[in-house]
mmCIF file of C-alpha atoms in Angstrom:
data_model
loop_
_atom_site.group_PDB
_atom_site.id
_atom_site.type_symbol
_atom_site.label_atom_id
_atom_site.label_comp_id
_atom_site.label_asym_id
_atom_site.label_seq_id
_atom_site.Cartn_x
_atom_site.Cartn_y
_atom_site.Cartn_z
ATOM 1 C CA MET A 177 -101.739 41.106 18.831
ATOM 2 C CA THR A 178 -100.086 42.335 15.641
ATOM 3 C CA GLN A 179 -103.035 41.215 13.599
ATOM 4 C CA GLU A 180 -105.483 43.011 15.884
ATOM 5 C CA ARG A 181 -103.470 46.172 15.449
ATOM 6 C CA ASP A 182 -103.372 45.649 11.686
ATOM 7 C CA ALA A 183 -107.019 44.668 11.368
ATOM 8 C CA ILE A 184 -109.064 46.537 8.789
ATOM 9 C CA SER A 185 -112.735 47.441 8.878
ATOM 10 C CA PRO A 186 -115.352 45.305 7.099
ATOM 11 C CA ARG A 187 -115.860 48.160 4.636
ATOM 12 C CA GLU A 188 -112.166 48.280 3.838
ATOM 13 C CA GLN A 189 -112.157 44.505 3.555
ATOM 14 C CA GLU A 190 -114.998 44.597 1.003
ATOM 15 C CA ALA A 191 -113.250 47.294 -0.998
ATOM 16 C CA LEU A 192 -110.076 45.232 -1.054
ATOM 17 C CA GLU A 193 -111.963 42.147 -2.166
ATOM 18 C CA ARG A 194 -113.408 44.079 -5.110
ATOM 19 C CA ALA A 195 -109.939 45.241 -6.082
ATOM 20 C CA PHE A 196 -108.554 41.712 -5.772
ATOM 21 C CA ALA A 197 -111.377 40.347 -7.925
ATOM 22 C CA ALA A 198 -110.669 42.896 -10.638
ATOM 23 C CA ALA A 199 -106.964 42.025 -10.522
ATOM 24 C CA ARG A 200 -107.666 38.290 -10.770
ATOM 25 C CA ASP A 201 -109.746 38.897 -13.882
ATOM 26 C CA ALA A 202 -106.926 40.945 -15.390
ATOM 27 C CA ALA A 203 -104.320 38.168 -15.079
ATOM 28 C CA PRO A 204 -102.062 38.156 -18.151
ATOM 29 C CA PRO A 205 -102.358 35.130 -20.439
ATOM 30 C CA LEU A 206 -99.326 33.042 -21.298
ATOM 31 C CA SER A 207 -98.318 34.149 -24.790
ATOM 32 C CA ALA A 208 -97.502 31.633 -27.516
ATOM 33 C CA ALA A 209 -94.039 33.152 -27.857
ATOM 34 C CA LEU A 210 -93.264 32.702 -24.167
ATOM 35 C CA GLU A 211 -94.573 29.129 -24.187
ATOM 36 C CA ALA A 212 -92.411 28.335 -27.218
ATOM 37 C CA ALA A 213 -89.338 29.817 -25.516
ATOM 38 C CA ILE A 214 -89.994 27.792 -22.358
ATOM 39 C CA LEU A 215 -90.377 24.596 -24.372
ATOM 40 C CA ARG A 216 -87.140 25.289 -26.283
ATOM 41 C CA ASP A 217 -85.411 25.578 -22.924
ATOM 42 C CA ALA A 218 -86.953 22.262 -21.874
ATOM 43 C CA VAL A 219 -85.495 20.515 -24.910
ATOM 44 C CA GLN A 220 -82.067 22.059 -24.386
ATOM 45 C CA ALA A 221 -82.078 21.269 -20.671
ATOM 46 C CA ALA A 222 -82.861 17.609 -21.340
ATOM 47 C CA ALA A 223 -80.533 17.140 -24.337
ATOM 48 C CA PRO A 224 -77.080 17.754 -22.777
ATOM 49 C CA ARG A 225 -77.697 15.071 -20.184
ATOM 50 C CA ARG A 226 -78.071 12.541 -22.953
ATOM 51 C CA ALA A 227 -75.375 13.863 -25.319
ATOM 52 C CA VAL A 228 -72.478 15.241 -23.303
ATOM 53 C CA GLY A 229 -73.425 14.486 -19.746
ATOM 54 C CA THR A 230 -70.365 12.281 -19.122
ATOM 55 C CA PRO A 231 -67.095 12.565 -21.080
ATOM 56 C CA VAL A 232 -66.527 9.534 -23.311
ATOM 57 C CA PRO A 233 -62.976 8.008 -23.134
ATOM 58 C CA TRP A 234 -61.032 8.128 -26.432
ATOM 59 C CA TRP A 235 -60.785 4.350 -26.688
ATOM 60 C CA ARG A 236 -64.529 3.983 -26.287
ATOM 61 C CA GLY A 237 -65.047 6.478 -29.074
ATOM 62 C CA LEU A 238 -62.650 4.512 -31.292
ATOM 63 C CA TRP A 239 -64.397 1.266 -30.403
ATOM 64 C CA GLN A 240 -67.781 2.741 -31.269
ATOM 65 C CA GLY A 241 -66.328 4.182 -34.456
ATOM 66 C CA LEU A 242 -65.200 0.718 -35.547
ATOM 67 C CA GLY A 243 -68.663 -0.671 -35.076
ATOM 68 C CA GLY A 244 -68.807 -1.602 -31.409
ATOM 69 C CA TRP A 245 -69.674 -5.071 -30.146
ATOM 70 C CA PRO A 246 -71.342 -6.374 -33.350
ATOM 71 C CA ALA A 247 -68.264 -5.573 -35.396
ATOM 72 C CA GLY A 248 -65.998 -7.046 -32.685
ATOM 73 C CA ALA A 249 -67.975 -10.287 -32.628
ATOM 74 C CA ALA A 250 -67.812 -10.590 -36.419
ATOM 75 C CA LEU A 251 -64.058 -9.940 -36.402
ATOM 76 C CA ALA A 252 -63.498 -12.603 -33.713
ATOM 77 C CA SER A 253 -65.568 -15.136 -35.667
ATOM 78 C CA ALA A 254 -63.652 -14.450 -38.857
ATOM 79 C CA ALA A 255 -60.307 -14.768 -37.065
ATOM 80 C CA THR A 256 -61.297 -18.075 -35.452
ATOM 81 C CA LEU A 257 -62.434 -19.473 -38.792
ATOM 82 C CA GLY A 258 -59.200 -18.339 -40.410
ATOM 83 C CA ILE A 259 -57.072 -20.098 -37.770
ATOM 84 C CA ALA A 260 -59.173 -23.262 -38.041
ATOM 85 C CA LEU A 261 -58.792 -23.305 -41.785
ATOM 86 C CA GLY A 262 -55.096 -22.622 -41.483
ATOM 87 C CA TYR A 263 -54.430 -25.585 -39.240
ATOM 88 C CA GLY A 264 -57.108 -28.114 -40.018
ATOM 89 C CA GLY A 265 -59.040 -27.294 -43.131
ATOM 90 C CA ALA A 266 -56.173 -26.507 -45.501
ATOM 91 C CA LYS A 267 -55.154 -30.148 -46.153
ATOM 92 C CA PRO A 268 -58.392 -31.410 -47.702
ATOM 93 C CA LEU A 269 -58.514 -28.316 -49.860
ATOM 94 C CA ALA A 270 -54.933 -28.963 -50.966
ATOM 95 C CA GLY A 271 -55.866 -32.598 -51.704
ATOM 96 C CA ILE A 272 -58.688 -31.501 -53.890
ATOM 97 C CA GLY A 273 -56.349 -29.132 -55.681
ATOM 98 C CA ASP A 274 -53.832 -31.928 -56.304
ATOM 99 C CA VAL A 275 -56.457 -34.221 -57.727
ATOM 100 C CA LEU A 276 -57.682 -31.475 -60.004
ATOM 101 C CA LEU A 277 -54.155 -30.789 -61.224
ATOM 102 C CA ASP A 278 -53.273 -34.497 -61.631
ATOM 103 C CA SER A 279 -56.432 -35.293 -63.553
ATOM 104 C CA GLY A 280 -55.391 -32.948 -66.330
ATOM 105 C CA GLN A 281 -59.029 -32.084 -66.877
ATOM 106 C CA THR A 282 -60.264 -28.666 -67.635
ATOM 107 C CA ALA A 283 -63.719 -29.388 -66.322
ATOM 108 C CA SER A 284 -65.543 -27.232 -63.871
ATOM 109 C CA ALA A 285 -64.606 -27.061 -60.240
ATOM 110 C CA GLU A 286 -67.726 -29.027 -59.355
ATOM 111 C CA ASP A 287 -66.647 -31.879 -61.577
ATOM 112 C CA GLY A 288 -63.158 -31.866 -60.063
ATOM 113 C CA LEU A 289 -64.589 -31.961 -56.566
ATOM 114 C CA GLU A 290 -66.786 -34.908 -57.462
ATOM 115 C CA ASP A 291 -63.824 -36.751 -58.974
ATOM 116 C CA ALA A 292 -61.714 -36.087 -55.920
ATOM 117 C CA LEU A 293 -64.363 -37.476 -53.629
ATOM 118 C CA TYR A 294 -64.741 -40.669 -55.627
ATOM 119 C CA ALA A 295 -61.035 -41.141 -56.392
ATOM 120 C CA GLY A 296 -60.347 -42.762 -53.026
ATOM 121 C CA TYR A 297 -63.447 -44.951 -53.444
ATOM 122 C CA ASP A 298 -62.192 -46.226 -56.819
ATOM 123 C CA LEU A 299 -58.755 -47.086 -55.370
ATOM 124 C CA ALA A 300 -60.374 -49.044 -52.520
ATOM 125 C CA LEU A 301 -62.459 -51.049 -55.018
ATOM 126 C CA LEU A 302 -59.364 -51.889 -57.086
ATOM 127 C CA GLU A 303 -57.497 -53.065 -53.977
ATOM 128 C CA ASP A 304 -60.472 -55.224 -52.898
ATOM 129 C CA GLU A 305 -60.764 -56.764 -56.359
ATOM 130 C CA GLY A 306 -57.025 -57.294 -56.574
ATOM 131 C CA MET B 262 -93.619 5.360 -24.885
ATOM 132 C CA VAL B 263 -95.166 8.480 -26.378
ATOM 133 C CA MET B 264 -98.466 9.493 -24.778
ATOM 134 C CA PRO B 265 -100.955 11.944 -26.232
ATOM 135 C CA PHE B 266 -101.152 15.388 -24.654
ATOM 136 C CA ASP B 267 -104.636 14.815 -23.199
ATOM 137 C CA ALA B 268 -103.500 11.641 -21.421
ATOM 138 C CA LEU B 269 -100.502 13.412 -19.950
ATOM 139 C CA THR B 270 -102.665 16.125 -18.383
ATOM 140 C CA GLU B 271 -103.952 13.499 -15.954
ATOM 141 C CA LEU B 272 -100.459 12.687 -14.668
ATOM 142 C CA SER B 273 -98.931 14.111 -11.507
ATOM 143 C CA ASP B 274 -96.151 16.663 -11.563
ATOM 144 C CA ASP B 275 -93.718 14.050 -10.254
ATOM 145 C CA VAL B 276 -94.415 11.695 -13.161
ATOM 146 C CA LEU B 277 -94.243 14.539 -15.660
ATOM 147 C CA MET B 278 -90.932 15.693 -14.218
ATOM 148 C CA ARG B 279 -89.474 12.208 -14.701
ATOM 149 C CA ARG B 280 -90.703 12.133 -18.279
ATOM 150 C CA GLN B 281 -89.298 15.603 -18.928
ATOM 151 C CA ALA B 282 -85.912 14.458 -17.644
ATOM 152 C CA GLN B 283 -86.089 11.684 -20.259
ATOM 153 C CA GLY B 284 -86.711 14.258 -22.974
ATOM 154 C CA ASP B 285 -90.494 13.946 -23.305
ATOM 155 C CA GLY B 286 -91.485 17.227 -24.923
ATOM 156 C CA GLU B 287 -95.193 16.689 -24.327
ATOM 157 C CA ALA B 288 -94.602 16.326 -20.584
ATOM 158 C CA ALA B 289 -92.798 19.668 -20.655
ATOM 159 C CA ARG B 290 -95.747 21.193 -22.481
ATOM 160 C CA VAL B 291 -98.209 19.969 -19.847
ATOM 161 C CA LEU B 292 -96.034 21.267 -17.015
ATOM 162 C CA THR B 293 -95.674 24.597 -18.779
ATOM 163 C CA ARG B 294 -99.403 25.055 -19.293
ATOM 164 C CA ARG B 295 -100.121 23.919 -15.744
ATOM 165 C CA HIS B 296 -97.670 26.201 -13.956
ATOM 166 C CA ALA B 297 -96.254 28.953 -16.149
ATOM 167 C CA PRO B 298 -99.425 31.119 -16.181
ATOM 168 C CA ARG B 299 -99.467 31.226 -12.380
ATOM 169 C CA VAL B 300 -95.767 32.015 -12.222
ATOM 170 C CA LEU B 301 -96.302 34.755 -14.794
ATOM 171 C CA ASN B 302 -99.148 36.225 -12.758
ATOM 172 C CA LEU B 303 -97.088 36.241 -9.574
ATOM 173 C CA ALA B 304 -94.138 37.848 -11.362
ATOM 174 C CA TRP B 305 -96.350 40.433 -13.003
ATOM 175 C CA ARG B 306 -97.919 41.380 -9.669
ATOM 176 C CA MET B 307 -94.524 41.521 -8.029
ATOM 177 C CA LEU B 308 -92.772 43.524 -10.730
ATOM 178 C CA GLY B 309 -95.572 45.468 -12.399
ATOM 179 C CA ASP B 310 -93.897 44.953 -15.762
ATOM 180 C CA ARG B 311 -94.984 42.425 -18.363
ATOM 181 C CA ASP B 312 -91.589 41.975 -20.065
ATOM 182 C CA GLU B 313 -89.749 41.469 -16.801
ATOM 183 C CA ALA B 314 -92.449 39.099 -15.597
ATOM 184 C CA GLU B 315 -92.003 37.002 -18.750
ATOM 185 C CA ASP B 316 -88.224 36.921 -18.214
ATOM 186 C CA VAL B 317 -88.733 35.706 -14.651
ATOM 187 C CA THR B 318 -91.246 33.095 -15.783
ATOM 188 C CA GLN B 319 -88.874 31.727 -18.413
ATOM 189 C CA GLU B 320 -85.992 31.655 -15.929
ATOM 190 C CA ALA B 321 -88.067 29.915 -13.242
ATOM 191 C CA MET B 322 -89.233 27.271 -15.725
ATOM 192 C CA LEU B 323 -85.665 26.765 -16.971
ATOM 193 C CA ARG B 324 -84.589 26.072 -13.398
ATOM 194 C CA LEU B 325 -87.419 23.562 -13.133
ATOM 195 C CA TRP B 326 -86.178 21.761 -16.261
ATOM 196 C CA ARG B 327 -82.648 21.684 -14.877
ATOM 197 C CA ALA B 328 -83.939 20.222 -11.622
ATOM 198 C CA ALA B 329 -85.911 17.501 -13.424
ATOM 199 C CA SER B 330 -83.172 14.848 -13.437
ATOM 200 C CA ASP B 331 -82.677 15.153 -9.676
ATOM 201 C CA TRP B 332 -86.362 15.639 -8.823
ATOM 202 C CA GLN B 333 -87.414 13.497 -5.882
ATOM 203 C CA PRO B 334 -91.090 12.478 -6.000
ATOM 204 C CA GLY B 335 -93.123 13.564 -3.009
ATOM 205 C CA ARG B 336 -90.455 15.813 -1.615
ATOM 206 C CA ALA B 337 -91.694 19.124 -2.988
ATOM 207 C CA GLN B 338 -94.639 20.289 -5.033
ATOM 208 C CA ALA B 339 -93.643 21.758 -8.359
ATOM 209 C CA SER B 340 -96.024 24.687 -7.826
ATOM 210 C CA THR B 341 -94.562 25.535 -4.417
ATOM 211 C CA TRP B 342 -91.028 25.121 -5.770
ATOM 212 C CA LEU B 343 -91.765 27.385 -8.729
ATOM 213 C CA TYR B 344 -93.449 30.081 -6.643
ATOM 214 C CA ARG B 345 -90.412 30.117 -4.360
ATOM 215 C CA VAL B 346 -87.967 30.427 -7.239
ATOM 216 C CA ALA B 347 -90.079 33.077 -8.961
ATOM 217 C CA SER B 348 -90.590 35.176 -5.832
ATOM 218 C CA ASN B 349 -86.848 35.068 -5.135
ATOM 219 C CA LEU B 350 -86.078 36.111 -8.705
ATOM 220 C CA CYS B 351 -88.578 38.977 -8.396
ATOM 221 C CA THR B 352 -87.104 40.060 -5.076
ATOM 222 C CA ASP B 353 -83.634 40.138 -6.619
ATOM 223 C CA ARG B 354 -84.886 42.319 -9.441
ATOM 224 C CA LEU B 355 -86.724 44.657 -7.084
ATOM 225 C CA ARG B 356 -83.606 45.086 -4.986
ATOM 226 C CA ARG B 357 -81.550 45.914 -8.050
ATOM 227 C CA ARG B 358 -84.213 48.333 -9.131
ATOM 228 C CA ARG B 359 -84.581 50.040 -5.740
ATOM 229 C CA GLY B 360 -83.462 53.641 -5.567
ATOM 230 C CA VAL B 361 -82.667 53.697 -9.265
ATOM 231 C CA ALA B 362 -85.938 53.633 -11.052
ATOM 232 C CA LEU B 363 -88.455 55.513 -8.990
ATOM 233 C CA ASP B 364 -89.847 56.875 -12.232
ATOM 234 C CA ALA B 365 -90.650 53.338 -13.324
ATOM 235 C CA VAL B 366 -93.197 52.859 -10.567
ATOM 236 C CA PRO B 367 -96.602 53.051 -12.216
ATOM 237 C CA GLU B 368 -98.550 56.155 -11.405
ATOM 238 C CA PRO B 369 -101.818 55.619 -9.570
ATOM 239 C CA VAL B 370 -104.831 55.984 -11.782
ATOM 240 C CA ASP B 371 -105.917 59.551 -12.236
ATOM 241 C CA GLY B 372 -109.364 58.910 -10.882
ATOM 242 C CA ALA B 373 -111.284 59.888 -14.010
ATOM 243 C CA PRO B 374 -114.675 58.199 -13.832
ATOM 244 C CA SER B 375 -114.979 55.177 -16.157
ATOM 245 C CA ALA B 376 -117.981 54.879 -18.419
ATOM 246 C CA ASP B 377 -118.478 51.120 -18.300
ATOM 247 C CA GLN B 378 -117.772 48.195 -16.037
ATOM 248 C CA ARG B 379 -114.805 46.908 -18.017
ATOM 249 C CA LEU B 380 -112.940 50.154 -17.757
ATOM 250 C CA MET B 381 -113.836 50.329 -14.103
ATOM 251 C CA ALA B 382 -112.420 46.865 -13.526
ATOM 252 C CA ALA B 383 -109.247 47.812 -15.385
ATOM 253 C CA ASP B 384 -108.903 50.907 -13.240
ATOM 254 C CA ARG B 385 -109.379 48.871 -10.089
ATOM 255 C CA ALA B 386 -106.757 46.364 -11.195
ATOM 256 C CA ALA B 387 -104.326 49.148 -12.053
ATOM 257 C CA ALA B 388 -104.949 50.870 -8.720
ATOM 258 C CA LEU B 389 -104.343 47.633 -6.860
ATOM 259 C CA GLN B 390 -101.147 47.063 -8.833
ATOM 260 C CA ALA B 391 -99.912 50.520 -7.933
ATOM 261 C CA ALA B 392 -100.718 49.837 -4.283
ATOM 262 C CA LEU B 393 -98.987 46.452 -4.418
ATOM 263 C CA ASP B 394 -95.887 48.071 -5.867
ATOM 264 C CA GLY B 395 -95.633 50.145 -2.702
ATOM 265 C CA LEU B 396 -95.631 47.153 -0.355
ATOM 266 C CA PRO B 397 -92.458 45.645 1.102
ATOM 267 C CA GLU B 398 -91.437 42.613 -0.944
ATOM 268 C CA ARG B 399 -92.416 39.882 1.485
ATOM 269 C CA GLN B 400 -95.807 41.417 2.185
ATOM 270 C CA ARG B 401 -96.339 41.652 -1.545
ATOM 271 C CA VAL B 402 -95.487 37.992 -2.091
ATOM 272 C CA ALA B 403 -97.817 36.903 0.694
ATOM 273 C CA VAL B 404 -100.719 39.076 -0.490
ATOM 274 C CA VAL B 405 -100.391 38.016 -4.135
ATOM 275 C CA LEU B 406 -100.192 34.325 -3.292
ATOM 276 C CA ARG B 407 -103.127 34.533 -0.882
ATOM 277 C CA HIS B 408 -105.537 36.892 -2.595
ATOM 278 C CA LEU B 409 -104.659 36.591 -6.280
ATOM 279 C CA GLU B 410 -103.358 33.037 -6.547
ATOM 280 C CA GLY B 411 -105.638 31.566 -3.899
ATOM 281 C CA LEU B 412 -103.017 29.645 -1.924
ATOM 282 C CA GLY B 413 -103.613 28.657 1.686
ATOM 283 C CA ASN B 414 -101.431 30.047 4.437
ATOM 284 C CA PRO B 415 -99.516 26.766 5.013
ATOM 285 C CA GLU B 416 -98.580 26.607 1.325
ATOM 286 C CA ILE B 417 -97.533 30.263 1.356
ATOM 287 C CA ALA B 418 -95.392 29.498 4.395
ATOM 288 C CA ALA B 419 -93.739 26.676 2.420
ATOM 289 C CA VAL B 420 -93.089 28.969 -0.533
ATOM 290 C CA MET B 421 -91.626 31.694 1.668
ATOM 291 C CA GLU B 422 -89.833 29.243 3.950
ATOM 292 C CA THR B 423 -91.344 30.741 7.059
ATOM 293 C CA SER B 424 -94.025 29.941 9.645
ATOM 294 C CA VAL B 425 -97.779 30.163 9.164
ATOM 295 C CA GLU B 426 -97.885 32.760 11.944
ATOM 296 C CA ALA B 427 -95.384 34.898 10.065
ATOM 297 C CA VAL B 428 -97.504 34.617 6.920
ATOM 298 C CA GLU B 429 -100.606 35.704 8.838
ATOM 299 C CA SER B 430 -98.711 38.705 10.130
ATOM 300 C CA LEU B 431 -97.427 39.612 6.663
ATOM 301 C CA LEU B 432 -100.944 39.337 5.262
ATOM 302 C CA ALA B 433 -102.480 41.478 7.984
ATOM 303 C CA ARG B 434 -99.900 44.210 7.509
ATOM 304 C CA GLY B 435 -100.148 43.946 3.739
ATOM 305 C CA ARG B 436 -103.929 44.262 3.719
ATOM 306 C CA LYS B 437 -103.815 47.244 6.064
ATOM 307 C CA ALA B 438 -101.260 49.005 3.874
ATOM 308 C CA LEU B 439 -103.244 48.275 0.721
ATOM 309 C CA ALA B 440 -106.450 49.544 2.266
ATOM 310 C CA ALA B 441 -104.701 52.748 3.245
ATOM 311 C CA LYS B 442 -103.237 53.213 -0.246
ATOM 312 C CA LEU B 443 -106.565 52.606 -1.940
ATOM 313 C CA ALA B 444 -108.579 54.742 0.483
ATOM 314 C CA PRO B 445 -108.260 58.080 -1.391
ATOM 315 C CA ASP B 446 -109.530 56.547 -4.650
ATOM 316 C CA ARG B 447 -112.017 54.120 -3.186
ATOM 317 C CA GLU B 448 -115.068 56.181 -4.069
ATOM 318 C CA GLU B 449 -113.936 56.974 -7.589
ATOM 319 C CA LEU B 450 -113.014 53.361 -8.270
ATOM 320 C CA GLY B 451 -116.383 52.179 -7.070
ATOM 321 C CA LEU B 452 -114.810 49.998 -4.414
ATOM 322 C CA ASP B 453 -117.432 50.947 -1.837
ATOM 323 C CA ARG B 454 -120.350 49.455 -3.740
#
């Protein structure tokens, strides 16, 4: 009903179509400046979500500052090795040191180590022969 | 994975929106070139001012970028979503402008006969713009989307969040009003031939 009342004549319709066609041809192009501004906005809109989207707790920041999981794993390995050396590995090293000191030699550390290794072997041979 | 621009142009808006949310600048470029010109055209027809139309276009696209992370594929078309945002932004501006800037409404063309077809076409476009500026906002949105952007009535109804019947009514009234506004200059603008 409304559309019948608002109907326009075929002549008016043709005139309107010509005006619409002219307007379609006159559509403004997207300028380079506007495109650049839109793309800058796109970068800024995506960036905060990655950078400051969720507040980082202070301890996590400290942890990351110290090197994170890789650094933590290395520290744990070093600590374990230190404890193992402290309890189990220190005696042989001390034995080697004693041998080096008792031998009175001023040879290289490699020589001292070799002597220390064979010292026990020599004693065993003497006992067997005796 | 970075894809070349040409390959991205084949992707759907939904895929491009997901990539934009992940910071893919090329996806944003494809979306911009696909949709921003149409948003600009709508805004220009609604507002009759190039600078304001560019502001609206930039704002509408910014809102699209902000919506990218929550974009649900298949739920809305980016074009429909953008037209809705842009038409609302234009309506807000027109309401702020109303009663304050009557002088800013473009004057109808003076009717001086144009020597060549290009000038004639420019005069016709300017006359139509002046006539559009005199339409109520919702009629203007419907007419621009239908006759300048080429949308179907169901899509216009989605943009305007109304029924197809309401769109048909808006279009009928809009066309009648435009025809009446153009009638005095129809002969001089060569719209009868």
